[in-house]
Amino acid sequence: LIGTKNPGKITGAKIAFEQFFDNVEVMGINASSGVSDQPINAETYNGAKNRVFNTKKFAEENGIDADFYVGIESGIVNFFDNWYITNFAVICDKNGYYSSGTSASFPVPQKHVNSIQEKTLGHVMDSLFNESELRLSTGGIGLLTHEKITRIDLNTQAFTMALTQFVNGDVWHD
């Protein structure tokens, strides 16, 4: 059960889970992130975690059983005095064990940092590239990499990284 209706996020989760599990079904619901429309720094992780919490709450209230509850959030984060766009995925299994992972990150030129923080990456990318609703397709990263990497790829990466603690037994699990 994933805390979003965004097709790119749902597809990314499905691809990641299908790498390790058979008969994967991913159901998306609207779940609040509880953070800004454009998450900044820790809001990115917190938004994904909040989506998982709200997804689990929805499942309990509606009698839905799931093996995993997942959330993902894309945000602008500062690492070592540089700004990047990255995705944080959080996964909780039916036993309450949590793990998280990130996607590859791409740099944000300083001249666009304030606009992204104020308006959202999607809005800025749509404006820069004269596009509409990139967040629902390949994303800005699709344009920036000339379709070598898409938003779905980044979502898949983040979920795959979070799954490492679920698919390796006690070797890579707290």
GROMACS .gro file of C-alpha atoms in nm:
model
  174
    1LEU     CA    1   0.000   0.000   0.000
    2ILE     CA    2   0.160   0.326  -0.111
    3GLY     CA    3   0.069   0.670   0.017
    4THR     CA    4   0.021   0.842  -0.317
    5LYS     CA    5  -0.188   0.836  -0.634
    6ASN     CA    6   0.106   0.962  -0.846
    7PRO     CA    7   0.153   0.709  -1.129
    8GLY     CA    8   0.532   0.755  -1.142
    9LYS     CA    9   0.570   0.680  -0.774
   10ILE     CA   10   0.339   0.379  -0.793
   11THR     CA   11   0.525   0.242  -1.094
   12GLY     CA   12   0.861   0.295  -0.924
   13ALA     CA   13   0.743   0.102  -0.619
   14LYS     CA   14   0.605  -0.180  -0.832
   15ILE     CA   15   0.927  -0.218  -1.030
   16ALA     CA   16   1.137  -0.218  -0.711
   17PHE     CA   17   0.924  -0.479  -0.534
   18GLU     CA   18   0.904  -0.699  -0.845
   19GLN     CA   19   1.282  -0.731  -0.838
   20PHE     CA   20   1.249  -0.934  -0.515
   21PHE     CA   21   0.891  -1.063  -0.485
   22ASP     CA   22   0.642  -1.249  -0.703
   23ASN     CA   23   0.282  -1.142  -0.764
   24VAL     CA   24   0.329  -0.780  -0.660
   25GLU     CA   25   0.021  -0.562  -0.640
   26VAL     CA   26   0.064  -0.196  -0.547
   27MET     CA   27  -0.240   0.001  -0.440
   28GLY     CA   28  -0.212   0.378  -0.417
   29ILE     CA   29  -0.410   0.594  -0.179
   30ASN     CA   30  -0.399   0.964  -0.102
   31ALA     CA   31  -0.198   1.002   0.216
   32SER     CA   32  -0.082   1.332   0.356
   33SER     CA   33   0.290   1.400   0.380
   34GLY     CA   34   0.235   1.668   0.643
   35VAL     CA   35   0.517   1.877   0.492
   36SER     CA   36   0.550   2.163   0.247
   37ASP     CA   37   0.457   2.118  -0.119
   38GLN     CA   38   0.830   2.149  -0.183
   39PRO     CA   39   1.006   1.964   0.096
   40ILE     CA   40   1.339   2.109   0.205
   41ASN     CA   41   1.609   1.907   0.382
   42ALA     CA   42   1.466   1.687   0.661
   43GLU     CA   43   1.111   1.755   0.543
   44THR     CA   44   1.185   1.519   0.256
   45TYR     CA   45   1.246   1.218   0.481
   46ASN     CA   46   0.973   1.324   0.723
   47GLY     CA   47   0.722   1.354   0.439
   48ALA     CA   48   0.789   0.998   0.323
   49LYS     CA   49   0.767   0.869   0.680
   50ASN     CA   50   0.441   1.060   0.739
   51ARG     CA   51   0.295   0.908   0.423
   52VAL     CA   52   0.375   0.561   0.559
   53PHE     CA   53   0.217   0.644   0.895
   54ASN     CA   54  -0.095   0.782   0.726
   55THR     CA   55  -0.113   0.486   0.489
   56LYS     CA   56  -0.099   0.242   0.780
   57LYS     CA   57  -0.370   0.442   0.958
   58PHE     CA   58  -0.589   0.432   0.645
   59ALA     CA   59  -0.539   0.054   0.617
   60GLU     CA   60  -0.635  -0.001   0.982
   61GLU     CA   61  -0.946   0.216   0.952
   62ASN     CA   62  -1.055   0.039   0.632
   63GLY     CA   63  -0.967  -0.321   0.715
   64ILE     CA   64  -0.693  -0.345   0.453
   65ASP     CA   65  -0.409  -0.590   0.508
   66ALA     CA   66  -0.080  -0.522   0.332
   67ASP     CA   67   0.262  -0.677   0.356
   68PHE     CA   68   0.429  -0.338   0.318
   69TYR     CA   69   0.334   0.027   0.365
   70VAL     CA   70   0.541   0.267   0.159
   71GLY     CA   71   0.591   0.635   0.106
   72ILE     CA   72   0.822   0.846  -0.105
   73GLU     CA   73   0.897   1.215  -0.116
   74SER     CA   74   1.115   1.420  -0.347
   75GLY     CA   75   1.284   1.724  -0.202
   76ILE     CA   76   1.563   1.974  -0.225
   77VAL     CA   77   1.841   1.896   0.020
   78ASN     CA   78   2.168   2.058   0.111
   79PHE     CA   79   2.474   1.835   0.123
   80PHE     CA   80   2.815   1.990   0.182
   81ASP     CA   81   2.700   2.342   0.089
   82ASN     CA   82   2.545   2.230  -0.241
   83TRP     CA   83   2.179   2.177  -0.324
   84TYR     CA   84   2.043   1.855  -0.476
   85ILE     CA   85   1.712   1.698  -0.561
   86THR     CA   86   1.674   1.356  -0.406
   87ASN     CA   87   1.399   1.108  -0.326
   88PHE     CA   88   1.355   0.946   0.013
   89ALA     CA   89   1.158   0.624   0.033
   90VAL     CA   90   1.035   0.477   0.360
   91ILE     CA   91   0.901   0.124   0.390
   92CYS     CA   92   0.732  -0.041   0.688
   93ASP     CA   93   0.648  -0.410   0.683
   94LYS     CA   94   0.340  -0.565   0.842
   95ASN     CA   95   0.547  -0.640   1.155
   96GLY     CA   96   0.634  -0.273   1.207
   97TYR     CA   97   0.997  -0.284   1.088
   98TYR     CA   98   1.103   0.036   0.910
   99SER     CA   99   1.372   0.096   0.651
  100SER     CA  100   1.451   0.387   0.424
  101GLY     CA  101   1.654   0.458   0.114
  102THR     CA  102   1.739   0.734  -0.126
  103SER     CA  103   1.769   0.771  -0.499
  104ALA     CA  104   2.056   0.916  -0.691
  105SER     CA  105   2.062   1.292  -0.641
  106PHE     CA  106   2.109   1.559  -0.902
  107PRO     CA  107   2.259   1.904  -0.847
  108VAL     CA  108   2.056   2.223  -0.849
  109PRO     CA  109   2.227   2.535  -0.983
  110GLN     CA  110   2.235   2.804  -0.714
  111LYS     CA  111   2.040   3.040  -0.940
  112HIS     CA  112   1.734   2.809  -0.917
  113VAL     CA  113   1.744   2.715  -0.546
  114ASN     CA  114   1.521   2.998  -0.417
  115SER     CA  115   1.264   2.953  -0.694
  116ILE     CA  116   1.241   2.579  -0.629
  117GLN     CA  117   1.206   2.634  -0.256
  118GLU     CA  118   0.932   2.891  -0.309
  119LYS     CA  119   0.741   2.736  -0.603
  120THR     CA  120   0.834   2.360  -0.619
  121LEU     CA  121   1.071   2.184  -0.854
  122GLY     CA  122   0.786   2.081  -1.084
  123HIS     CA  123   0.670   2.438  -1.135
  124VAL     CA  124   1.023   2.564  -1.202
  125MET     CA  125   1.104   2.280  -1.444
  126ASP     CA  126   0.776   2.325  -1.630
  127SER     CA  127   0.859   2.695  -1.668
  128LEU     CA  128   1.223   2.646  -1.769
  129PHE     CA  129   1.144   2.381  -2.029
  130ASN     CA  130   0.802   2.513  -2.139
  131GLU     CA  131   0.637   2.189  -2.029
  132SER     CA  132   0.327   2.098  -1.833
  133GLU     CA  133   0.299   1.854  -1.540
  134LEU     CA  134   0.644   1.699  -1.581
  135ARG     CA  135   0.605   1.553  -1.232
  136LEU     CA  136   0.347   1.312  -1.371
  137SER     CA  137   0.569   1.187  -1.654
  138THR     CA  138   0.948   1.162  -1.688
  139GLY     CA  139   1.002   1.445  -1.443
  140GLY     CA  140   1.256   1.722  -1.473
  141ILE     CA  141   1.531   1.463  -1.450
  142GLY     CA  142   1.404   1.311  -1.774
  143LEU     CA  143   1.465   1.640  -1.951
  144LEU     CA  144   1.797   1.707  -1.776
  145THR     CA  145   1.938   1.364  -1.869
  146HIS     CA  146   1.782   1.355  -2.217
  147GLU     CA  147   1.561   1.064  -2.100
  148LYS     CA  148   1.856   0.853  -1.979
  149ILE     CA  149   1.710   0.862  -1.626
  150THR     CA  150   1.345   0.934  -1.549
  151ARG     CA  151   1.146   1.011  -1.241
  152ILE     CA  152   1.033   0.648  -1.233
  153ASP     CA  153   1.399   0.539  -1.230
  154LEU     CA  154   1.471   0.761  -0.928
  155ASN     CA  155   1.164   0.632  -0.745
  156THR     CA  156   1.265   0.273  -0.823
  157GLN     CA  157   1.616   0.337  -0.693
  158ALA     CA  158   1.494   0.480  -0.363
  159PHE     CA  159   1.254   0.191  -0.303
  160THR     CA  160   1.519  -0.064  -0.400
  161MET     CA  161   1.764   0.086  -0.150
  162ALA     CA  162   1.501   0.076   0.125
  163LEU     CA  163   1.424  -0.288   0.042
  164THR     CA  164   1.784  -0.397   0.112
  165GLN     CA  165   1.695  -0.444   0.478
  166PHE     CA  166   1.398  -0.666   0.391
  167VAL     CA  167   1.555  -0.896   0.131
  168ASN     CA  168   1.883  -0.996   0.297
  169GLY     CA  169   1.764  -1.160   0.616
  170ASP     CA  170   1.962  -1.094   0.933
  171VAL     CA  171   2.276  -1.010   0.736
  172TRP     CA  172   2.151  -0.657   0.660
  173HIS     CA  173   1.871  -0.608   0.913
  174ASP     CA  174   1.867  -0.466   1.265
   0.00000   0.00000   0.00000
